[in-house]
Structures are given as structure tokens and as C-alpha cells.
């Protein structure tokens, strides 16, 4: 177990850039995966294989592995330099426009999707990128080592890697939901079968919750005709185990970073701006699955129905820019901005404040201050905002949570659950949260803090490594 483990994911823990003066700089990668996996590697040595995303990354990729000390994890980062056109087609064209959409149920079948040459080329690029990753892992992994492959960008890696390095124990962790078979069957047969076969190259397949795991098993049954027995699947003469490993957070670490000066400054700024108004907060990537539009609509409905709240409540939406090269995302952000402007036109200049920026300290500061946190994704593998917020909040804040977020499995007893497409119900939940008597708020917040930590990222990874050791080929 002392050999460094090899992690592979599209998005790495850091991305390299040049500042306007031409000096090299390094920025933390975005998204739940990076948060979870970097947390999991604290106090360990790991080789992390990730895509070169920026020009600077590509330069770094050319000069070999880089050592990065990220929040106590000693990481040797190797960047895979996928040719830019292939990278764009694979990540934007296939992973984010096809796989992300299918697993989060983001299509509108009477109109979308329509598959043609562009998507077929994207699939070719996806296979090419997965091959390159499999080769990079094969080259980096120590003899008899362990590789933990992350997420939907790299679903084909397990099978390809097994051919190159049969000595490795291979895990694949799926961070996002998994679609039901009828919806997955919107993909061409070649893609759907290719994905499932690729995944089945692993020794262990990990999911965030039972719901996604069951969908996966239903897909292997319907599409590949493989029947699981006790969550063990037999494929190509080998057995593969599917399990759930829900990711939690590390509240001690969060509290440490929330005590940093940048967070304190951000908090003072927010407090001054807020005054004695109540804060309804959301923190998300600018992401269709996060359901930002319906969240804004629910808030609008609240102010429509309860005029006495106007000017006394404010909705702050802190949105991290994401996937701006994908047209659906650009359109969605425009719609969110227009919806916020409409609410402000109707109910006062600052009923809603929508900030599109990458400001982690500001998000942490806002977590400490909210009265209501809205986490209403259409579908979400886990959702770490729902865990991080309650760990840091000090105001007895109430969590309004989508029943389709993986986090709802553990957090349901202490939050107000909503059906994310039901804006009327969401508006009522925010209203109830604002009216909740102090004692009940505090009681719920205490309970929520206990539940929100879940299994720390370190333990999340340990559990997978233990299971992989047992199944080592
Ligand atoms: C989710 C996915 C990650 C992805 C992240 C950010 O957390 O599970 O794999 O990296 O979103 O998305 P992006 O497209 O910016 O990498």
C-alpha cells in the first residue's frame, strides 16, 4: 500500500497560467471532483494524471512531471497533452455535450439531441483521448500498483489499461448520476455498449449513491445482457464489483481555510452589503444541471406572493464560470442573467445579486452567513455545496435541497426537500425556511452539521483502496 497510487482525471488539481507580466502562476482546478480527490490525497503521495488544458499546461506537459504540494498532498502531476482539436471534441463535444447531458437528463427529446457527423467525430476523439490516458497511466504506474480512474471523461480507460497493464488493480469512480437504461439508449448502440464495456474493465466501479449504482446495473442488464449477482458482474471472464462510496467533506480543513485572511475580508464586505437583510444563497458552477433558472423563478414567486419580504431579503447567486465553450452553457448563463434582471426590475434594484466569478474565499464567507441555502439541481451525483455550506454556517441556516441530489440520501432528515422542477414547492420551501422559528432552525442546523460531514475524502479513498486490494488480480 506504500506505493504511490495513480489517479487519472480530466481536470487536474492545478492548472498553470501566465499572469499579464508573463510570470507562471498556478490555479486550483474547479468542481466537486478536484475538491474531493485533492482532499482524499492529503498526507499521501500520489501520481495524478490530468489533461493539459491551458497553453501553459501544455508547455509544462512537455517538460515532465511537476511536484505540487496541494493542501498537504504530495502530488506528482503529469499532464497528458491531447492535441487541441481532439481535446475539444472529446471533452466539450462528447463528455460534456453528450455524456453529461444523458446522465443528468438534460435533453428535451422532442427537440434535442440530434446526432450526426459532429457527434460521431466527437466519439472518435473521446476514444483517442481515453487511449492516451490509458497509455499515460500504464507508463506511470508502479509494478503491481493501483490506479483510480475518475469520472465520465475516462470511461474507456479501465478496459484499455487492463490490456496494457494486467498487473494493476483498477478502480473507476463515477462522480455524477447514472442514467436509466431507456434514457441511456438515446445514445447510439456503439457508444452505449462501448462505454459500459470500457467501464467493466475495472475491478471496482464506485458510485456516489445506490440510486446511480442501480441505474448502472439496469443498463448493463438491458444493454449488454449481463445480470449482476450481489452487485458482482461477470464480463469477459472476469468479475467486476459495483459499490457505493459517498463522498463527504472534511469540516476541520474547511474551517481552517475559512479562517484565512482572504475569507475574513470577503466576509466583512458581505456583512456590510447585507446589513439586516436575510440572505438566500446559492453557490454553483454556471451549470445547466444546477437548475439556477428555476431557483431564480422560485425566488421571484416568493417575492410576488409575499410583498412584505421585498427589500428585507436578498438572493445572492455566486456562480463560477464553467464550460463557456459549449453553446448550451453560454445560452443558459444569458438566460440566468436575464431572469435576475427581470426579478430586479420587478422587485427592487438588488432583490437578486448574481455574480459570475471564480472567487472561492467569497463563497466560503457567504457560507458562514446564509439564512437559507438553495441547492436545487435537476440531478446531481452528490453535490458538495450541500455539505460544505452547513459545515461552515453560523446562522442556523436552513438547507433547501433537491431530492435528486445524491447528498439528499444523507441530508434529508435535516433539510427541506424539494422536487427541483416544482418551482411552486421550491418557493414555499424558501418561504418556510425564512419563517422557521429560531429554535427549530438551530436544532436542524446542528443535526445538519452532524450529517453533512459524511465520510471524509480520505476515508472515501481508503475504502476504495481496501476493496481494490481484496480484488487485486
Ligand atoms: C463535475 C464533474 C467533474 C468536472 C467538474 C467541473 O464535478 O464531475 O469531472 O471536472 O464538474 O467541470 P469542468 O467541465 O469545468 O471540468
Tab-separated table of C-alpha atoms and ligand atoms in Angstrom:
chain	number	residue	atom	x	y	z
A	1	UNK	CA	0.000	0.000	0.000
A	2	UNK	CA	3.050	2.279	0.223
A	3	UNK	CA	3.476	2.579	-3.498
A	4	UNK	CA	2.080	5.880	-4.747
A	5	UNK	CA	-1.378	5.430	-6.139
A	6	UNK	CA	-2.147	6.724	-9.574
A	7	UNK	CA	-5.148	8.980	-10.059
A	8	UNK	CA	-6.342	9.932	-13.520
A	9	UNK	CA	-8.921	12.602	-14.262
A	10	UNK	CA	-9.570	15.092	-16.989
A	11	UNK	CA	-9.351	18.116	-14.718
A	12	UNK	CA	-6.191	18.195	-12.598
A	13	UNK	CA	-5.642	19.641	-9.128
A	14	UNK	CA	-3.981	22.711	-10.589
A	15	UNK	CA	-3.843	24.464	-13.884
A	16	UNK	CA	-0.912	26.584	-14.988
A	17	UNK	CA	-1.173	30.041	-16.472
A	18	UNK	CA	0.881	33.169	-17.148
A	19	UNK	CA	-0.001	36.447	-15.485
A	20	UNK	CA	-0.020	39.671	-17.559
A	21	UNK	CA	3.676	40.137	-16.769
A	22	UNK	CA	4.457	36.713	-18.163
A	23	UNK	CA	5.185	35.055	-14.815
A	24	UNK	CA	3.992	31.477	-14.354
A	25	UNK	CA	1.053	31.113	-11.961
A	26	UNK	CA	-0.937	28.162	-10.772
A	27	UNK	CA	-4.673	27.959	-10.023
A	28	UNK	CA	-6.763	25.345	-8.224
A	29	UNK	CA	-8.896	23.253	-10.611
A	30	UNK	CA	-12.682	23.730	-10.310
A	31	UNK	CA	-15.519	21.341	-9.497
A	32	UNK	CA	-16.502	18.718	-6.977
A	33	UNK	CA	-14.111	16.088	-8.307
A	34	UNK	CA	-10.984	18.163	-7.697
A	35	UNK	CA	-12.222	19.154	-4.219
A	36	UNK	CA	-12.885	15.542	-3.268
A	37	UNK	CA	-9.813	13.902	-4.756
A	38	UNK	CA	-7.332	16.533	-3.511
A	39	UNK	CA	-8.876	16.177	-0.048
A	40	UNK	CA	-8.532	12.408	-0.301
A	41	UNK	CA	-4.831	12.629	-1.124
A	42	UNK	CA	-3.932	14.819	1.876
A	43	UNK	CA	-0.988	13.313	3.709
A	44	UNK	CA	-0.284	10.830	0.899
A	45	UNK	CA	1.894	10.539	-2.129
A	46	UNK	CA	0.101	10.298	-5.415
A	47	UNK	CA	0.733	10.469	-9.107
A	48	UNK	CA	-2.073	12.489	-10.673
A	49	UNK	CA	-2.526	12.282	-14.412
A	50	UNK	CA	-4.668	15.032	-15.898
A	51	UNK	CA	-5.291	16.809	-19.178
A	52	UNK	CA	-3.223	19.765	-20.202
A	53	UNK	CA	-5.946	22.403	-20.536
A	54	UNK	CA	-4.205	25.765	-20.952
A	55	UNK	CA	-1.255	26.643	-23.227
A	56	UNK	CA	0.885	26.871	-20.123
A	57	UNK	CA	-0.247	23.365	-19.101
A	58	UNK	CA	0.889	22.124	-22.497
A	59	UNK	CA	4.268	23.720	-22.001
A	60	UNK	CA	4.515	22.139	-18.556
A	61	UNK	CA	3.391	18.793	-20.004
A	62	UNK	CA	6.380	18.872	-22.341
A	63	UNK	CA	8.894	19.174	-19.519
A	64	UNK	CA	7.800	16.145	-17.484
A	65	UNK	CA	6.005	15.682	-14.146
A	66	UNK	CA	5.582	18.621	-11.763
A	67	UNK	CA	5.545	18.257	-7.999
A	68	UNK	CA	2.688	20.096	-6.359
A	69	UNK	CA	2.005	20.371	-2.649
A	70	UNK	CA	-1.732	20.885	-2.540
A	71	UNK	CA	-3.263	21.271	0.915
A	72	UNK	CA	-0.864	18.695	2.354
A	73	UNK	CA	-0.943	16.207	-0.502
A	74	UNK	CA	2.369	15.461	-2.203
A	75	UNK	CA	1.383	15.150	-5.805
A	76	UNK	CA	3.406	14.359	-8.880
A	77	UNK	CA	1.262	15.835	-11.603
A	78	UNK	CA	1.671	14.595	-15.162
A	79	UNK	CA	-0.232	16.366	-17.864
A	80	UNK	CA	-1.458	14.475	-20.894
A	81	UNK	CA	-1.120	16.650	-23.955
A	82	UNK	CA	-4.077	15.651	-26.119
A	83	UNK	CA	-3.949	17.581	-29.440
A	84	UNK	CA	-6.197	20.669	-29.006
A	85	UNK	CA	-8.793	19.692	-31.632
A	86	UNK	CA	-9.095	16.171	-30.275
A	87	UNK	CA	-9.284	17.506	-26.715
A	88	UNK	CA	-12.075	19.937	-27.571
A	89	UNK	CA	-14.053	17.321	-29.470
A	90	UNK	CA	-13.615	14.763	-26.719
A	91	UNK	CA	-14.271	16.959	-23.670
A	92	UNK	CA	-16.683	19.600	-24.975
A	93	UNK	CA	-18.163	17.588	-27.827
A	94	UNK	CA	-18.584	14.169	-26.249
A	95	UNK	CA	-18.025	14.241	-22.470
A	96	UNK	CA	-19.825	17.482	-21.757
A	97	UNK	CA	-22.392	17.681	-24.569
A	98	UNK	CA	-23.302	14.002	-24.774
A	99	UNK	CA	-22.345	12.113	-21.599
A	100	UNK	CA	-23.049	14.909	-19.137
A	101	UNK	CA	-26.406	15.602	-20.787
A	102	UNK	CA	-27.516	11.995	-20.850
A	103	UNK	CA	-26.610	11.243	-17.240
A	104	UNK	CA	-28.225	14.437	-15.915
A	105	UNK	CA	-31.337	14.076	-18.128
A	106	UNK	CA	-30.724	17.479	-19.698
A	107	UNK	CA	-32.206	16.806	-23.116
A	108	UNK	CA	-35.621	17.739	-24.352
A	109	UNK	CA	-36.326	14.683	-26.567
A	110	UNK	CA	-38.830	16.297	-28.978
A	111	UNK	CA	-36.052	18.693	-29.988
A	112	UNK	CA	-32.689	17.511	-28.678
A	113	UNK	CA	-30.387	15.709	-29.120
A	114	UNK	CA	-29.760	15.242	-32.812
A	115	UNK	CA	-26.734	13.096	-33.544
A	116	UNK	CA	-24.752	13.283	-36.773
A	117	UNK	CA	-21.221	13.617	-38.122
A	118	UNK	CA	-20.116	16.046	-35.448
A	119	UNK	CA	-21.035	13.671	-32.633
A	120	UNK	CA	-19.509	10.679	-34.421
A	121	UNK	CA	-16.268	12.597	-34.739
A	122	UNK	CA	-16.548	13.550	-31.063
A	123	UNK	CA	-16.859	9.861	-30.173
A	124	UNK	CA	-13.694	9.098	-32.174
A	125	UNK	CA	-11.917	11.880	-30.290
A	126	UNK	CA	-13.216	10.515	-26.993
A	127	UNK	CA	-11.749	7.099	-27.791
A	128	UNK	CA	-8.479	8.682	-28.811
A	129	UNK	CA	-8.236	10.714	-25.582
A	130	UNK	CA	-9.061	7.644	-23.473
A	131	UNK	CA	-6.298	5.698	-25.263
A	132	UNK	CA	-3.799	8.419	-24.469
A	133	UNK	CA	-4.790	8.400	-20.819
A	134	UNK	CA	-4.572	4.612	-20.620
A	135	UNK	CA	-1.047	4.804	-22.052
A	136	UNK	CA	-0.035	7.553	-19.616
A	137	UNK	CA	-1.309	5.573	-16.628
A	138	UNK	CA	0.343	2.401	-17.912
A	139	UNK	CA	3.637	4.240	-18.125
A	140	UNK	CA	3.414	5.916	-14.708
A	141	UNK	CA	2.022	3.141	-12.520
A	142	UNK	CA	4.490	1.164	-10.387
A	143	UNK	CA	4.577	-2.647	-10.705
A	144	UNK	CA	1.504	-4.225	-9.155
A	145	UNK	CA	0.221	-0.733	-8.366
A	146	UNK	CA	-3.239	0.736	-8.080
A	147	UNK	CA	-4.942	3.134	-10.449
A	148	UNK	CA	-8.096	5.008	-9.587
A	149	UNK	CA	-9.674	6.482	-12.693
A	150	UNK	CA	-12.130	9.335	-12.221
A	151	UNK	CA	-15.375	10.127	-13.935
A	152	UNK	CA	-17.192	10.058	-17.231
A	153	UNK	CA	-14.413	11.656	-19.309
A	154	UNK	CA	-12.360	8.483	-18.927
A	155	UNK	CA	-14.930	5.682	-19.000
A	156	UNK	CA	-12.972	3.653	-21.555
A	157	UNK	CA	-9.675	3.776	-19.672
A	158	UNK	CA	-10.256	0.735	-17.411
A	159	UNK	CA	-10.639	-1.686	-20.315
A	160	UNK	CA	-7.785	-0.160	-22.345
A	161	UNK	CA	-5.484	-0.029	-19.322
A	162	UNK	CA	-6.165	-3.621	-18.345
A	163	UNK	CA	-4.885	-4.751	-21.751
A	164	UNK	CA	-1.684	-2.747	-21.264
A	165	UNK	CA	-1.129	-3.481	-17.575
A	166	UNK	CA	-2.880	-6.625	-16.327
A	167	UNK	CA	-0.858	-6.388	-13.081
A	168	UNK	CA	-2.713	-3.279	-11.879
A	169	UNK	CA	-5.708	-3.070	-9.574
A	170	UNK	CA	-8.056	-0.688	-11.355
A	171	UNK	CA	-10.896	1.333	-9.867
A	172	UNK	CA	-13.239	3.687	-11.675
A	173	UNK	CA	-15.187	6.209	-9.650
A	174	UNK	CA	-18.233	7.786	-11.249
A	175	UNK	CA	-18.848	11.216	-9.690
A	176	UNK	CA	-22.090	12.015	-11.488
A	177	UNK	CA	-25.534	10.382	-11.732
A	178	UNK	CA	-26.051	7.379	-13.993
A	179	UNK	CA	-28.957	7.431	-16.446
A	180	UNK	CA	-31.699	4.827	-16.555
A	181	UNK	CA	-31.430	2.376	-19.493
A	182	UNK	CA	-34.192	3.876	-21.661
A	183	UNK	CA	-32.602	7.309	-21.458
A	184	UNK	CA	-29.074	5.939	-21.972
A	185	UNK	CA	-30.432	4.190	-25.056
A	186	UNK	CA	-30.837	7.581	-26.707
A	187	UNK	CA	-27.107	7.151	-27.396
A	188	UNK	CA	-26.118	5.095	-30.415
A	189	UNK	CA	-25.677	1.405	-29.596
A	190	UNK	CA	-21.995	1.649	-30.344
A	191	UNK	CA	-21.468	4.428	-27.816
A	192	UNK	CA	-23.607	2.944	-25.063
A	193	UNK	CA	-22.062	-0.508	-25.373
A	194	UNK	CA	-18.591	0.959	-25.731
A	195	UNK	CA	-18.998	2.938	-22.520
A	196	UNK	CA	-20.329	0.061	-20.470
A	197	UNK	CA	-17.684	-2.351	-21.800
A	198	UNK	CA	-14.985	0.229	-21.112
A	199	UNK	CA	-16.143	0.658	-17.523
A	200	UNK	CA	-16.301	-3.084	-16.959
A	201	UNK	CA	-12.528	-3.264	-17.432
A	202	UNK	CA	-12.234	-2.081	-13.818
A	203	UNK	CA	-12.027	-4.319	-10.743
A	204	UNK	CA	-14.251	-1.964	-8.814
A	205	UNK	CA	-16.808	0.537	-10.053
A	206	UNK	CA	-17.687	3.174	-7.483
A	207	UNK	CA	-20.810	5.350	-7.396
A	208	UNK	CA	-21.943	8.116	-5.064
A	209	UNK	CA	-25.254	6.526	-4.112
A	210	UNK	CA	-27.272	3.391	-4.564
A	211	UNK	CA	-29.643	5.128	-6.932
A	212	UNK	CA	-26.934	5.701	-9.560
A	213	UNK	CA	-25.474	2.254	-8.978
A	214	UNK	CA	-28.848	0.610	-9.588
A	215	UNK	CA	-29.293	2.561	-12.818
A	216	UNK	CA	-25.881	1.376	-13.951
A	217	UNK	CA	-26.756	-2.249	-13.207
A	218	UNK	CA	-30.059	-1.844	-15.043
A	219	UNK	CA	-28.108	-0.524	-18.054
A	220	UNK	CA	-25.646	-3.433	-18.121
A	221	UNK	CA	-28.613	-5.789	-17.936
A	222	UNK	CA	-30.700	-4.144	-20.637
A	223	UNK	CA	-27.929	-3.076	-22.994
A	224	UNK	CA	-25.284	-5.788	-22.510
A	225	UNK	CA	-27.487	-8.602	-21.209
A	226	UNK	CA	-25.269	-9.040	-18.126
A	227	UNK	CA	-27.136	-9.901	-14.944
A	228	UNK	CA	-25.441	-8.892	-11.726
A	229	UNK	CA	-25.353	-11.205	-8.740
A	230	UNK	CA	-24.972	-9.351	-5.457
A	231	UNK	CA	-23.565	-6.430	-7.369
A	232	UNK	CA	-20.885	-8.589	-8.947
A	233	UNK	CA	-20.857	-8.668	-12.724
A	234	UNK	CA	-19.136	-11.242	-14.861
A	235	UNK	CA	-17.697	-9.712	-18.025
A	236	UNK	CA	-15.012	-11.077	-20.334
A	237	UNK	CA	-14.327	-13.961	-17.941
A	238	UNK	CA	-13.557	-11.582	-15.041
A	239	UNK	CA	-15.630	-10.312	-12.169
A	240	UNK	CA	-16.270	-6.651	-11.512
A	241	UNK	CA	-17.772	-5.309	-8.326
A	242	UNK	CA	-20.042	-2.286	-8.237
A	243	UNK	CA	-20.212	-0.432	-4.903
A	244	UNK	CA	-21.210	2.891	-3.425
A	245	UNK	CA	-18.722	5.229	-1.791
A	246	UNK	CA	-20.496	8.501	-0.988
A	247	UNK	CA	-18.064	11.408	-0.720
A	248	UNK	CA	-18.222	13.686	2.291
A	249	UNK	CA	-16.152	16.676	3.327
A	250	UNK	CA	-13.561	17.460	5.935
A	251	UNK	CA	-15.055	20.179	8.198
A	252	UNK	CA	-11.798	20.719	10.093
A	253	UNK	CA	-9.998	21.509	6.863
A	254	UNK	CA	-12.838	23.739	5.692
A	255	UNK	CA	-12.774	25.644	8.995
A	256	UNK	CA	-9.029	26.103	8.612
A	257	UNK	CA	-9.323	27.653	5.174
A	258	UNK	CA	-12.336	29.707	6.211
A	259	UNK	CA	-10.116	31.325	8.860
A	260	UNK	CA	-7.707	32.654	6.229
A	261	UNK	CA	-7.475	36.432	5.817
A	262	UNK	CA	-8.991	36.465	2.312
A	263	UNK	CA	-12.171	34.849	3.676
A	264	UNK	CA	-12.349	37.274	6.582
A	265	UNK	CA	-12.063	40.241	4.237
A	266	UNK	CA	-14.753	38.782	1.981
A	267	UNK	CA	-16.990	38.180	4.961
A	268	UNK	CA	-16.669	41.767	6.206
A	269	UNK	CA	-17.581	43.026	2.729
A	270	UNK	CA	-20.612	40.761	2.515
A	271	UNK	CA	-21.813	41.678	6.013
A	272	UNK	CA	-21.674	45.341	5.223
A	273	UNK	CA	-23.578	44.870	1.988
A	274	UNK	CA	-26.153	42.621	3.633
A	275	UNK	CA	-26.996	44.873	6.584
A	276	UNK	CA	-30.005	43.426	8.374
A	277	UNK	CA	-31.455	41.760	5.289
A	278	UNK	CA	-31.853	37.973	5.224
A	279	UNK	CA	-29.626	36.063	2.838
A	280	UNK	CA	-30.876	33.388	0.449
A	281	UNK	CA	-27.708	31.953	-1.074
A	282	UNK	CA	-26.718	29.645	-3.878
A	283	UNK	CA	-23.171	28.646	-4.866
A	284	UNK	CA	-22.738	26.723	-8.101
A	285	UNK	CA	-20.850	26.412	-11.324
A	286	UNK	CA	-22.742	28.066	-14.189
A	287	UNK	CA	-24.199	24.702	-14.999
A	288	UNK	CA	-27.494	23.590	-16.535
A	289	UNK	CA	-27.887	20.668	-14.148
A	290	UNK	CA	-27.696	23.026	-11.153
A	291	UNK	CA	-31.111	24.438	-12.062
A	292	UNK	CA	-30.205	28.075	-11.475
A	293	UNK	CA	-33.073	29.350	-13.637
A	294	UNK	CA	-35.795	27.574	-11.687
A	295	UNK	CA	-34.126	28.730	-8.475
A	296	UNK	CA	-34.455	32.334	-9.654
A	297	UNK	CA	-38.031	31.727	-10.729
A	298	UNK	CA	-38.874	30.276	-7.287
A	299	UNK	CA	-37.385	33.316	-5.600
A	300	UNK	CA	-39.352	35.604	-7.907
A	301	UNK	CA	-42.525	33.740	-6.973
A	302	UNK	CA	-41.707	34.202	-3.300
A	303	UNK	CA	-41.436	37.992	-3.671
A	304	UNK	CA	-44.573	38.032	-5.794
A	305	UNK	CA	-46.552	36.258	-3.077
A	306	UNK	CA	-45.022	37.919	-0.056
A	307	UNK	CA	-44.617	41.652	-0.701
A	308	UNK	CA	-43.538	42.230	2.906
A	309	UNK	CA	-40.276	40.408	2.142
A	310	UNK	CA	-39.240	42.820	-0.632
A	311	UNK	CA	-36.198	44.790	0.465
A	312	UNK	CA	-35.832	42.586	3.528
A	313	UNK	CA	-34.435	39.521	1.802
A	314	UNK	CA	-31.738	39.288	-0.827
A	315	UNK	CA	-30.793	36.416	-3.088
A	316	UNK	CA	-27.078	36.071	-3.738
A	317	UNK	CA	-26.084	33.667	-6.513
A	318	UNK	CA	-22.335	33.052	-6.606
A	319	UNK	CA	-21.642	31.356	-9.894
A	320	UNK	CA	-18.311	30.024	-11.040
A	321	UNK	CA	-17.904	30.254	-14.802
A	322	UNK	CA	-17.863	26.825	-16.425
A	323	UNK	CA	-17.783	25.272	-19.915
A	324	UNK	CA	-18.090	28.568	-21.734
A	325	UNK	CA	-17.014	26.948	-24.977
A	326	UNK	CA	-20.198	24.843	-25.021
A	327	UNK	CA	-23.045	26.814	-26.684
A	328	UNK	CA	-25.770	25.401	-24.400
A	329	UNK	CA	-23.881	26.784	-21.392
A	330	UNK	CA	-23.416	30.235	-22.888
A	331	UNK	CA	-27.130	30.452	-23.681
A	332	UNK	CA	-28.026	29.262	-20.215
A	333	UNK	CA	-25.900	31.916	-18.498
A	334	UNK	CA	-27.534	34.577	-20.679
A	335	UNK	CA	-30.941	33.307	-19.604
A	336	UNK	CA	-29.928	33.381	-15.927
A	337	UNK	CA	-28.648	36.948	-16.233
A	338	UNK	CA	-31.894	37.991	-17.948
A	339	UNK	CA	-34.002	36.254	-15.278
A	340	UNK	CA	-32.109	38.038	-12.484
A	341	UNK	CA	-32.582	41.383	-14.262
A	342	UNK	CA	-36.308	40.698	-14.567
A	343	UNK	CA	-36.597	39.998	-10.822
A	344	UNK	CA	-34.722	43.213	-10.052
A	345	UNK	CA	-36.933	45.192	-12.455
A	346	UNK	CA	-39.983	43.932	-10.662
A	347	UNK	CA	-38.903	43.970	-7.033
A	348	UNK	CA	-36.119	46.466	-6.496
A	349	UNK	CA	-32.636	47.099	-7.785
A	350	UNK	CA	-30.980	44.434	-5.688
A	351	UNK	CA	-33.517	41.760	-4.962
A	352	UNK	CA	-31.066	39.370	-6.631
A	353	UNK	CA	-27.349	39.704	-6.977
A	354	UNK	CA	-25.829	37.345	-9.479
A	355	UNK	CA	-22.037	37.235	-9.537
A	356	UNK	CA	-20.242	35.241	-12.174
A	357	UNK	CA	-16.684	34.862	-10.947
A	358	UNK	CA	-14.242	32.345	-9.602
A	359	UNK	CA	-13.909	33.534	-6.007
A	360	UNK	CA	-13.572	30.643	-3.574
A	361	UNK	CA	-12.908	32.840	-0.469
A	362	UNK	CA	-16.114	34.742	-1.191
A	363	UNK	CA	-18.110	31.505	-1.417
A	364	UNK	CA	-16.697	30.321	1.913
A	365	UNK	CA	-17.535	33.677	3.501
A	366	UNK	CA	-21.084	33.522	2.138
A	367	UNK	CA	-21.491	30.009	3.573
A	368	UNK	CA	-20.954	31.382	7.071
A	369	UNK	CA	-23.693	33.996	6.557
A	370	UNK	CA	-26.676	32.497	4.782
A	371	UNK	CA	-30.137	32.158	6.318
A	372	UNK	CA	-31.263	29.846	3.511
A	373	UNK	CA	-29.049	27.820	1.183
A	374	UNK	CA	-30.725	26.705	-2.038
A	375	UNK	CA	-29.273	23.566	-3.637
A	376	UNK	CA	-31.850	22.518	-6.212
A	377	UNK	CA	-30.071	20.575	-9.003
A	378	UNK	CA	-32.185	18.787	-11.583
A	379	UNK	CA	-29.904	15.794	-10.943
A	380	UNK	CA	-26.549	15.706	-9.200
A	381	UNK	CA	-24.181	12.864	-8.306
A	382	UNK	CA	-23.582	14.143	-4.779
A	383	UNK	CA	-23.298	17.963	-4.512
A	384	UNK	CA	-20.648	19.142	-2.094
A	385	UNK	CA	-22.115	22.638	-1.649
A	386	UNK	CA	-24.924	20.977	0.330
A	387	UNK	CA	-22.291	19.607	2.701
A	388	UNK	CA	-19.788	22.482	2.812
A	389	UNK	CA	-22.400	25.179	3.498
A	390	UNK	CA	-23.853	23.605	6.668
A	391	UNK	CA	-20.355	22.803	7.993
A	392	UNK	CA	-19.396	26.481	7.938
A	393	UNK	CA	-22.701	28.266	8.514
A	394	UNK	CA	-23.079	30.040	11.846
A	395	UNK	CA	-26.567	31.463	11.493
A	396	UNK	CA	-28.777	28.440	11.913
A	397	UNK	CA	-29.167	28.474	8.122
A	398	UNK	CA	-31.772	26.181	6.542
A	399	UNK	CA	-30.952	23.947	3.578
A	400	UNK	CA	-33.486	23.711	0.742
A	401	UNK	CA	-32.332	20.622	-1.110
A	402	UNK	CA	-33.285	18.823	-4.308
A	403	UNK	CA	-34.404	15.256	-3.789
A	404	UNK	CA	-32.378	14.402	-6.902
A	405	UNK	CA	-29.025	15.407	-5.407
A	406	UNK	CA	-27.021	12.450	-4.121
A	407	UNK	CA	-26.491	14.426	-0.896
A	408	UNK	CA	-30.221	14.141	-0.130
A	409	UNK	CA	-29.773	10.481	0.847
A	410	UNK	CA	-27.903	11.543	3.978
A	411	UNK	CA	-29.160	15.100	4.485
A	412	UNK	CA	-32.905	14.592	4.021
A	413	UNK	CA	-33.758	14.398	7.733
A	414	UNK	CA	-32.395	17.880	8.423
A	415	UNK	CA	-33.269	19.762	5.218
A	416	UNK	CA	-36.356	20.883	3.305
A	417	UNK	CA	-36.511	18.556	0.320
A	418	UNK	CA	-37.958	19.721	-2.964
A	419	UNK	CA	-38.741	18.312	-6.362
A	420	UNK	CA	-36.378	20.521	-8.388
A	421	UNK	CA	-38.775	21.147	-11.277
A	422	UNK	CA	-41.569	22.215	-8.941
A	423	UNK	CA	-40.945	25.957	-8.573
A	424	UNK	CA	-44.067	26.433	-6.507
A	425	UNK	CA	-42.827	23.896	-3.963
A	426	UNK	CA	-39.346	25.433	-4.022
A	427	UNK	CA	-40.786	28.914	-3.399
A	428	UNK	CA	-42.817	27.537	-0.482
A	429	UNK	CA	-39.758	25.813	0.952
A	430	UNK	CA	-37.730	29.070	0.865
A	431	UNK	CA	-40.686	30.848	2.457
A	432	UNK	CA	-40.968	28.221	5.218
A	433	UNK	CA	-37.224	28.381	5.798
A	434	UNK	CA	-37.392	32.156	6.274
A	435	UNK	CA	-40.324	31.833	8.703
A	436	UNK	CA	-38.920	28.960	10.719
A	437	UNK	CA	-38.742	29.683	14.454
A	438	UNK	CA	-35.221	30.241	15.750
A	439	UNK	CA	-35.212	27.167	17.959
A	440	UNK	CA	-36.157	24.841	15.114
A	441	UNK	CA	-33.585	26.437	12.804
A	442	UNK	CA	-30.803	25.903	15.323
A	443	UNK	CA	-31.894	22.356	16.029
A	444	UNK	CA	-31.949	21.493	12.321
A	445	UNK	CA	-28.625	23.227	11.725
A	446	UNK	CA	-26.990	21.182	14.481
A	447	UNK	CA	-28.341	17.973	13.021
A	448	UNK	CA	-27.315	19.026	9.542
A	449	UNK	CA	-23.754	19.773	10.670
A	450	UNK	CA	-23.521	16.249	12.057
A	451	UNK	CA	-24.840	14.686	8.867
A	452	UNK	CA	-23.066	16.952	6.395
A	453	UNK	CA	-19.542	15.738	7.029
A	454	UNK	CA	-20.331	12.181	5.851
A	455	UNK	CA	-17.313	10.056	5.078
A	456	UNK	CA	-14.236	12.290	4.718
A	457	UNK	CA	-12.492	12.255	1.329
A	458	UNK	CA	-9.542	10.418	2.922
A	459	UNK	CA	-11.812	7.640	4.166
A	460	UNK	CA	-13.698	7.634	0.886
A	461	UNK	CA	-10.458	6.803	-0.922
A	462	UNK	CA	-9.296	4.342	1.780
A	463	UNK	CA	-12.489	2.334	1.405
A	464	UNK	CA	-11.903	2.011	-2.339
A	465	UNK	CA	-8.247	1.097	-1.898
A	466	UNK	CA	-9.169	-1.579	0.649
A	467	UNK	CA	-11.712	-3.112	-1.692
A	468	UNK	CA	-9.252	-2.942	-4.561
A	469	UNK	CA	-6.577	-4.749	-2.518
A	470	UNK	CA	-9.025	-7.587	-1.937
A	471	UNK	CA	-9.797	-7.882	-5.590
A	472	UNK	CA	-6.243	-7.448	-6.844
A	473	UNK	CA	-5.746	-9.644	-9.937
B	1	LIG	C1	-18.133	17.889	-12.035
B	1	LIG	C2	-17.534	16.679	-12.728
B	1	LIG	C3	-16.042	16.859	-12.869
B	1	LIG	C4	-15.738	18.160	-13.574
B	1	LIG	C5	-16.396	19.329	-12.832
B	1	LIG	C6	-16.158	20.674	-13.484
B	1	LIG	O1	-17.681	17.978	-10.725
B	1	LIG	O2	-17.838	15.503	-12.013
B	1	LIG	O3	-15.473	15.787	-13.581
B	1	LIG	O4	-14.365	18.377	-13.636
B	1	LIG	O5	-17.770	19.070	-12.742
B	1	LIG	O6	-16.476	20.673	-14.828
B	1	LIG	P1	-15.402	21.066	-15.943
B	1	LIG	O7	-16.060	20.744	-17.227
B	1	LIG	O8	-15.147	22.514	-15.737
B	1	LIG	O9	-14.179	20.234	-15.684
